[in-house]
Amino acid sequence: MSSTTAQQAAAETQRGSRFSFSLGSVLVEARALVALAIIIVIFAALNDNYLAVSNLTTIAKDVSFNAIIALGMLMVILNAGIDLSVGSTVGLTGAVAGNLFRGVDLPLTEAVMFPATWVIVLISIAVGMLVGLVNGLLISRLNLAPFIVTLGMLYVGRGLTQVLLGGTNITNELRGQEGLGNTGFFEIFASRPLGVPIAAWVMIAVAVVFSLLLTRTPFGRWLYSTGSNERAAELSGVPIKRVKTRIYVLTGMCAGMVGILQIANIRSSTADLGEFYELNAIAAVVIGGAALSGGRGTVRGTIIGAFVIGFLSNGLVIVGVSPFWQTVITGAVIILAVAVDQIQQIVQRRRAQARAVAEARRVSEQAERDRDSEGKEAAGV
Amino acid sequence: MRRTILSTTAAIAATGLALTGCGGSEEADAGGEGGGGEGGGEISIITVDPSNPYWSAEIDTAETVAEEMGYSTDTSAHGNDPDEQTRLMETAINNDVDGILLDPAGADESVAIVQKAVDAGIPVSLVNAEIAETGLAEAQIVSNNAQGATVGAEAWAEAMEYEGTYVELLGKPSDNNAQVRSDGYEGVLSQYPDLEKVGEEIANWDRQEGQEKMEQLLSRYPDIDGVVAGNDEMALGAINALEQEGALDDVEVLGFDGNDDAAQAVAEGDMAATVLQPITEGTTQAMEVLDEVIRTGESPLEDEKVALDCVLITEENADQLQGFSLEQ
């Protein structure tokens, strides 16, 4: 059997299993959607301002930051990995951008270089991708556990952020100066084209691109297949190492974009920016129906998951729930969502097992009947 | 989870700092044995979080003052984690340093380890926060948070013209100062019946959380008149949120700490007032006491507990405020 036919066969089974997955994920997504609908109905009934345009704009912005990170996180979770370093990467890219606005002392000269705003943005996002690349290479080439590598990177990134900021916030420099040609940062990255915060536009763009990547390209097929059974995927010719490296670069890129958007949003680069973002992102992915064991999850589900968290946390503030209880309720909703998901899967698995047992019994009975009739024929001759 | 990650981050940051500190002190030992004059020796500076502008100012002051007195220093940070503080203090004790300047992690939690240092014959001077025991440390120099909150709230109430609705942004619930400041605000503001607090949210001393919570509060109370915040970072976040909604001109915001960004916001009229914690002054005093004890064995203080009054920062003096000290 040549490797092309093996790959074709794998693709066939993959399509087959993806069909059944999508059936499952429709149910799971429906569950997340129902949760979202319940949350919206409850809070809208309790407070008139909840669905006001200004509040929806606020929610859209807050959700977008989390959703962009969560979409990156979805990629690694599909691969049965995890990226705990994204929050630190947000802080780091923010600090890099802040320092570039402050000006770079060129070595060996007296000169200070002030890059243009768009250069600063590109360099900062590239730094995020670089962090992801280091994660990805360590995980794919040295076969290290993603949890450990990215946990280490969480500290390294946060430490570097503190080194770059040196105990200060970078605030005024972000405005830029006309003479230095680095103005316009806030005007672009804190803007609201058509009344919608720019972060939401970025979220939509990332969602569309990732969704195409997952459903329309070989990369997407490889990703799902490595997540559900890495060994089988490797045997059928999927370049699992390359896939693995790339997804961490993607999460780093997402974190980099959020770093830029967030320092424009709060108008300052601070040392603790992005703390615990990784946990919110994982929560969104999981509420959206993805399995931490890999191979299952969708862009749509993740976006819905992020909206569930966003609508919930906003609603709790709007109706005036005590701040201490807000944290408890948010945690409980995450656990509930995952528990329902798990129960649903157990039920599905039992049904599938029952079907398989019935099928096996039918086949074996058929075989017995066949043998009997063969025996009779033989006797008759 | 949250606490573990925080304290471990701090631990790693602290290790890095301790390492650089050691390198520095070695150099100093090798280079200038006879140069010091009356001072000389090594002081351990153990503080909270070097990435925060406030503690960064504390560290800078401590290092500068100690080096001027002829000491070499090593600096580390415990991130408000008592276990980490114990480790760092024990390292300092084992190194047999000549004195320790400590910003303690918790009033009750820090008593035993300060006792241990004192038993080992190492004088300890406390700055920024107290411990629940007297007679151990040579000095306990803190800024008077309750007084600061009172003067801040008075100035803000005046800016509000003693009427209107307001919301409060609270600091980290585990930090004692969050409650002290909130109570200080409440003590003043409850005297004015026309000032009504309609909501409060926890924003964990953080600018981004302050902004997010303020946006949400604005959705609920679009016609809010004022915001009191437990520190400057949360107040600055609230100002961002108000600015985006075009509501900043009608809303008075109160901060606390007196960091540089807040000074600028007050000078530009975005923030009604903030309160300067005299951390550079306090750190200098604590270091002076430590120096005196190391040289003479006697503390210059009659009472080890000193509460420095906070200074109200309004439009009139905001432009003199820089690096947590007022230029005269």
Coordinates of N, CA, C and O in Angstrom, one line a residue, chain B residues 99-220:
Chain B
G99 N 21.9 44.5 58.3 CA 20.6 45.0 58.7 C 19.6 44.7 57.6 O 20.0 44.3 56.5
I100 N 18.3 44.7 57.9 CA 17.3 44.3 56.9 C 16.3 45.4 56.9 O 15.7 45.8 57.9
L101 N 16.0 45.9 55.7 CA 14.8 46.8 55.5 C 13.7 46.0 54.9 O 13.9 45.4 53.8
L102 N 12.6 45.8 55.6 CA 11.5 44.9 55.1 C 10.2 45.7 54.9 O 9.8 46.5 55.8
D103 N 9.6 45.4 53.8 CA 8.2 45.8 53.6 C 7.4 44.5 53.8 O 7.3 43.6 53.0
P104 N 6.8 44.3 55.0 CA 6.3 43.0 55.4 C 5.1 42.5 54.7 O 4.2 43.3 54.3
A105 N 5.0 41.2 54.6 CA 3.8 40.5 53.9 C 2.9 40.1 55.0 O 2.9 38.9 55.4
G106 N 2.0 41.0 55.4 CA 1.0 40.6 56.4 C 1.4 40.9 57.9 O 2.6 40.6 58.2
A107 N 0.5 41.5 58.6 CA 0.8 41.9 60.0 C 1.1 40.8 60.9 O 2.1 40.8 61.7
D108 N 0.3 39.8 60.9 CA 0.5 38.6 61.8 C 1.5 37.7 61.3 O 2.3 37.1 62.0
E109 N 1.5 37.5 60.0 CA 2.3 36.5 59.3 C 3.8 36.8 59.5 O 4.7 35.9 59.4
S110 N 4.1 38.1 59.6 CA 5.5 38.5 59.6 C 6.2 38.5 60.9 O 7.4 38.7 61.0
V111 N 5.4 38.4 62.0 CA 6.0 38.5 63.4 C 7.1 37.5 63.6 O 8.2 37.9 64.0
A112 N 6.9 36.2 63.3 CA 7.8 35.2 63.7 C 9.2 35.4 63.0 O 10.2 35.2 63.6
I113 N 9.1 35.8 61.7 CA 10.4 35.8 61.0 C 11.2 37.1 61.4 O 12.4 37.0 61.4
V114 N 10.5 38.1 61.7 CA 11.2 39.3 62.2 C 11.9 39.0 63.6 O 13.0 39.3 63.8
Q115 N 11.1 38.2 64.4 CA 11.7 37.7 65.7 C 13.0 36.9 65.4 O 14.0 37.1 66.1
K116 N 12.9 36.1 64.4 CA 14.1 35.2 64.1 C 15.3 36.1 63.7 O 16.4 35.8 64.2
A117 N 15.1 37.1 62.9 CA 16.2 38.0 62.5 C 16.8 38.7 63.8 O 18.0 38.8 63.9
V118 N 15.8 39.2 64.6 CA 16.3 39.9 65.8 C 17.1 39.0 66.7 O 18.1 39.4 67.3
D119 N 16.6 37.7 66.9 CA 17.3 36.8 67.7 C 18.7 36.5 67.1 O 19.6 36.2 67.9
A120 N 18.8 36.6 65.8 CA 20.2 36.4 65.2 C 21.0 37.7 65.3 O 22.1 37.7 64.7
G121 N 20.5 38.7 65.9 CA 21.3 39.9 66.1 C 21.3 40.8 64.9 O 22.2 41.7 64.8
I122 N 20.3 40.7 64.0 CA 20.3 41.6 62.9 C 19.1 42.6 63.1 O 17.9 42.2 63.2
P123 N 19.4 43.9 63.1 CA 18.3 44.8 63.2 C 17.4 44.9 62.0 O 17.9 44.8 60.8
V124 N 16.1 45.0 62.2 CA 15.1 45.1 61.1 C 14.3 46.4 61.2 O 13.9 46.8 62.3
S125 N 14.2 47.0 60.1 CA 13.5 48.3 60.0 C 12.3 48.0 59.0 O 12.5 47.5 57.9
L126 N 11.1 48.3 59.4 CA 9.9 48.0 58.6 C 9.4 49.3 57.9 O 9.4 50.4 58.5
V127 N 9.0 49.2 56.7 CA 8.5 50.3 56.0 C 7.2 49.9 55.2 O 7.0 48.8 54.8
N128 N 6.3 50.9 55.1 CA 5.0 50.7 54.3 C 3.9 49.9 55.0 O 2.8 50.2 54.8
A129 N 4.3 48.9 55.8 CA 3.2 48.1 56.4 C 3.7 47.7 57.8 O 4.9 47.7 58.1
E130 N 2.8 47.5 58.7 CA 3.2 47.2 60.1 C 3.2 45.7 60.4 O 2.6 44.9 59.6
I131 N 3.7 45.3 61.5 CA 3.5 44.0 62.0 C 2.8 44.1 63.4 O 2.8 45.1 64.0
A132 N 2.2 43.0 63.8 CA 1.3 43.0 65.0 C 2.0 42.8 66.3 O 1.5 42.1 67.2
E133 N 3.2 43.4 66.4 CA 4.0 43.2 67.6 C 5.0 44.4 67.7 O 5.5 44.8 66.7
T134 N 5.1 44.9 68.9 CA 6.1 46.0 69.0 C 7.3 45.5 69.8 O 7.1 44.4 70.5
G135 N 8.4 46.2 69.8 CA 9.5 45.8 70.6 C 10.5 44.9 69.8 O 11.5 44.5 70.3
L136 N 10.1 44.5 68.6 CA 11.0 43.7 67.8 C 11.8 44.5 66.8 O 13.0 44.6 66.8
A137 N 11.0 45.2 65.9 CA 11.6 46.0 64.8 C 12.1 47.3 65.4 O 11.6 47.8 66.4
E138 N 13.2 47.9 64.8 CA 13.7 49.1 65.2 C 12.8 50.3 64.8 O 12.7 51.3 65.5
A139 N 12.1 50.1 63.7 CA 11.1 51.1 63.2 C 10.0 50.5 62.5 O 10.2 49.4 61.8
Q140 N 8.8 51.0 62.6 CA 7.7 50.6 61.7 C 7.1 51.9 61.1 O 6.3 52.6 61.7
I141 N 7.6 52.2 59.9 CA 7.2 53.5 59.3 C 6.2 53.3 58.2 O 6.5 52.6 57.2
V142 N 5.0 53.8 58.4 CA 3.9 53.5 57.4 C 3.3 54.9 57.0 O 3.4 55.9 57.8
S143 N 2.6 54.9 55.9 CA 1.8 56.0 55.6 C 0.4 55.8 56.1 O -0.1 54.7 56.2
N144 N -0.1 56.9 56.6 CA -1.4 56.8 57.3 C -2.6 56.7 56.3 O -3.1 57.7 55.8
N145 N -2.9 55.5 55.9 CA -3.9 55.3 54.9 C -5.3 55.8 55.3 O -6.0 56.4 54.4
A146 N -5.6 55.7 56.6 CA -7.0 56.2 57.0 C -7.0 57.7 56.8 O -8.0 58.3 56.3
Q147 N -6.0 58.4 57.3 CA -5.9 59.9 57.2 C -5.9 60.2 55.7 O -6.6 61.2 55.3
G148 N -5.1 59.5 54.9 CA -5.1 59.8 53.4 C -6.4 59.7 52.8 O -6.9 60.6 52.0
A149 N -7.2 58.6 53.1 CA -8.5 58.4 52.5 C -9.4 59.6 53.0 O -10.3 60.0 52.2
T150 N -9.3 60.0 54.2 CA -10.1 61.1 54.7 C -9.9 62.4 53.9 O -10.8 63.0 53.4
V151 N -8.6 62.8 53.8 CA -8.4 64.1 53.1 C -8.8 63.9 51.6 O -9.3 64.9 51.0
G152 N -8.5 62.8 51.0 CA -8.9 62.6 49.6 C -10.4 62.7 49.4 O -10.9 63.4 48.5
A153 N -11.1 62.0 50.3 CA -12.6 62.0 50.2 C -13.1 63.4 50.4 O -14.1 63.8 49.7
E154 N -12.5 64.2 51.4 CA -13.0 65.6 51.6 C -12.8 66.4 50.3 O -13.8 67.1 49.9
A155 N -11.7 66.3 49.7 CA -11.4 67.1 48.5 C -12.3 66.7 47.4 O -12.9 67.5 46.6
W156 N -12.6 65.4 47.3 CA -13.4 64.9 46.2 C -14.9 65.3 46.4 O -15.6 65.7 45.5
A157 N -15.3 65.3 47.7 CA -16.7 65.7 48.0 C -16.9 67.1 47.6 O -18.0 67.5 47.1
E158 N -15.9 67.9 47.9 CA -15.9 69.3 47.6 C -16.1 69.5 46.0 O -16.9 70.3 45.6
A159 N -15.3 68.8 45.3 CA -15.4 68.8 43.8 C -16.7 68.4 43.3 O -17.2 68.9 42.3
M160 N -17.4 67.5 44.1 CA -18.7 67.0 43.7 C -19.8 68.0 44.1 O -21.0 67.8 43.9
E161 N -19.4 69.0 44.9 CA -20.3 70.0 45.5 C -21.3 69.3 46.4 O -22.5 69.7 46.5
Y162 N -20.8 68.2 47.0 CA -21.5 67.5 48.1 C -22.9 66.9 47.6 O -23.8 66.7 48.4
E163 N -23.0 66.6 46.3 CA -24.2 65.9 45.9 C -24.0 65.1 44.7 O -23.0 65.3 44.0
G164 N -24.8 64.1 44.5 CA -24.8 63.3 43.3 C -24.6 61.8 43.7 O -24.4 61.4 44.8
T165 N -24.6 61.0 42.6 CA -24.4 59.5 42.8 C -23.0 59.2 42.4 O -22.4 59.8 41.6
Y166 N -22.5 58.1 43.1 CA -21.1 57.7 42.7 C -21.0 56.2 42.9 O -21.8 55.5 43.5
V167 N -19.9 55.7 42.3 CA -19.6 54.3 42.4 C -18.1 54.2 43.0 O -17.4 55.1 42.9
E168 N -17.8 53.0 43.6 CA -16.5 52.8 44.1 C -15.8 51.6 43.5 O -16.4 50.6 43.3
L169 N -14.5 51.8 43.2 CA -13.7 50.7 42.7 C -12.8 50.3 43.8 O -12.0 51.1 44.3
L170 N -12.9 49.0 44.2 CA -12.1 48.5 45.4 C -10.9 47.8 45.0 O -10.8 47.1 43.9
G171 N -9.8 47.8 45.8 CA -8.6 47.1 45.6 C -8.7 45.6 45.9 O -9.8 45.1 46.2
K172 N -7.6 44.9 45.9 CA -7.6 43.5 46.2 C -8.1 43.2 47.6 O -7.7 43.7 48.5
P173 N -9.2 42.3 47.7 CA -9.8 42.1 49.0 C -8.8 41.5 50.0 O -9.0 41.7 51.2
S174 N -7.8 40.8 49.6 CA -6.9 40.2 50.5 C -5.9 41.3 51.1 O -5.2 41.0 52.0
D175 N -5.9 42.5 50.5 CA -4.9 43.5 51.0 C -5.7 44.4 52.0 O -6.7 45.0 51.6
N176 N -5.1 44.5 53.2 CA -5.7 45.2 54.3 C -6.0 46.7 53.9 O -7.0 47.2 54.2
N177 N -5.1 47.3 53.1 CA -5.3 48.7 52.7 C -6.5 48.9 51.9 O -7.1 50.1 51.9
A178 N -7.0 47.9 51.2 CA -8.2 48.1 50.4 C -9.4 48.5 51.3 O -10.2 49.4 51.0
Q179 N -9.5 47.8 52.4 CA -10.6 48.0 53.3 C -10.4 49.3 54.1 O -11.3 50.1 54.3
V180 N -9.1 49.5 54.5 CA -8.8 50.8 55.3 C -9.2 52.0 54.5 O -9.9 52.9 55.0
R181 N -8.9 52.0 53.2 CA -9.2 53.2 52.3 C -10.7 53.3 52.1 O -11.2 54.4 52.2
S182 N -11.3 52.1 51.8 CA -12.7 52.2 51.6 C -13.5 52.7 52.8 O -14.4 53.5 52.7
D183 N -13.0 52.2 54.0 CA -13.7 52.7 55.3 C -13.4 54.2 55.4 O -14.3 55.0 55.9
G184 N -12.2 54.7 55.1 CA -11.9 56.1 55.2 C -12.8 56.9 54.3 O -13.3 58.0 54.7
Y185 N -13.0 56.5 53.1 CA -13.9 57.2 52.2 C -15.3 57.3 52.7 O -16.0 58.3 52.8
E186 N -15.7 56.1 53.2 CA -17.1 55.9 53.7 C -17.3 56.9 54.9 O -18.4 57.5 55.0
G187 N -16.3 56.9 55.8 CA -16.4 57.8 57.0 C -16.7 59.2 56.7 O -17.5 59.9 57.3
V188 N -16.1 59.7 55.6 CA -16.3 61.1 55.2 C -17.6 61.2 54.4 O -18.5 62.1 54.7
L189 N -17.8 60.4 53.4 CA -18.9 60.6 52.5 C -20.2 60.3 53.1 O -21.2 60.9 52.6
S190 N -20.3 59.5 54.1 CA -21.6 59.2 54.7 C -22.1 60.4 55.5 O -23.3 60.4 55.8
Q191 N -21.3 61.4 55.7 CA -21.8 62.6 56.4 C -22.6 63.5 55.5 O -23.3 64.4 55.9
Y192 N -22.5 63.3 54.2 CA -23.2 64.1 53.2 C -24.4 63.3 52.6 O -24.2 62.5 51.8
P193 N -25.6 63.6 53.1 CA -26.7 62.9 52.7 C -27.1 62.9 51.2 O -27.7 62.0 50.7
D194 N -26.6 64.0 50.5 CA -26.9 64.1 49.1 C -25.9 63.3 48.2 O -26.1 63.3 47.0
L195 N -24.9 62.8 48.9 CA -24.0 61.9 48.1 C -24.4 60.5 48.3 O -24.5 60.0 49.4
E196 N -24.8 59.8 47.2 CA -25.3 58.5 47.3 C -24.4 57.5 46.5 O -24.2 57.6 45.3
K197 N -23.9 56.5 47.3 CA -23.1 55.4 46.6 C -24.1 54.4 46.0 O -24.9 53.8 46.7
V198 N -24.0 54.2 44.7 CA -25.0 53.3 44.0 C -24.4 52.0 43.7 O -25.2 51.0 43.4
G199 N -23.1 51.9 43.7 CA -22.5 50.5 43.3 C -21.1 50.5 43.7 O -20.4 51.5 43.8
E200 N -20.6 49.2 43.8 CA -19.1 49.1 44.0 C -18.7 47.8 43.3 O -19.4 46.8 43.2
E201 N -17.4 47.8 42.8 CA -16.9 46.6 42.1 C -15.4 46.5 42.6 O -14.7 47.5 42.9
I202 N -15.0 45.2 42.6 CA -13.6 45.0 42.9 C -12.8 45.0 41.6 O -13.1 44.4 40.6
A203 N -11.7 45.8 41.6 CA -10.9 45.8 40.3 C -9.4 45.5 40.6 O -8.6 45.8 39.8
N204 N -9.1 45.0 41.8 CA -7.8 44.4 42.1 C -6.6 45.3 41.9 O -5.6 44.8 41.4
W205 N -6.8 46.6 42.2 CA -5.7 47.6 42.0 C -5.3 47.7 40.6 O -4.3 48.4 40.3
D206 N -6.0 47.2 39.6 CA -5.4 47.0 38.2 C -6.1 48.0 37.3 O -7.3 48.2 37.3
R207 N -5.3 48.6 36.4 CA -5.9 49.6 35.5 C -6.9 49.0 34.5 O -8.0 49.5 34.3
Q208 N -6.5 47.9 33.9 CA -7.4 47.3 32.9 C -8.7 46.8 33.5 O -9.8 47.0 33.0
E209 N -8.6 46.2 34.7 CA -9.8 45.8 35.4 C -10.7 47.0 35.8 O -11.9 46.9 35.7
G210 N -10.0 48.0 36.2 CA -10.7 49.2 36.6 C -11.5 49.8 35.4 O -12.7 50.2 35.5
Q211 N -10.9 49.8 34.2 CA -11.6 50.2 33.0 C -12.7 49.4 32.6 O -13.8 49.9 32.4
E212 N -12.5 48.0 32.7 CA -13.6 47.1 32.3 C -14.8 47.3 33.3 O -15.9 47.3 32.8
K213 N -14.5 47.3 34.6 CA -15.6 47.4 35.6 C -16.3 48.8 35.4 O -17.5 48.9 35.5
M214 N -15.6 49.8 35.1 CA -16.2 51.1 34.9 C -17.1 51.2 33.7 O -18.2 51.7 33.8
E215 N -16.6 50.5 32.6 CA -17.5 50.4 31.4 C -18.8 49.8 31.8 O -19.9 50.2 31.3
Q216 N -18.7 48.7 32.5 CA -19.9 48.0 32.9 C -20.8 48.8 33.8 O -22.0 48.8 33.7
L217 N -20.2 49.4 34.8 CA -21.0 50.3 35.7 C -21.6 51.4 34.9 O -22.8 51.8 35.3
L218 N -20.9 51.9 33.9 CA -21.5 53.0 33.1 C -22.8 52.6 32.4 O -23.7 53.3 32.1
S219 N -22.8 51.3 32.0 CA -24.0 50.8 31.3 C -25.1 50.8 32.3 O -26.3 51.0 31.9
R220 N -24.8 50.5 33.5 CA -25.9 50.4 34.5 C -26.3 51.8 35.0 O -27.5 52.0 35.1

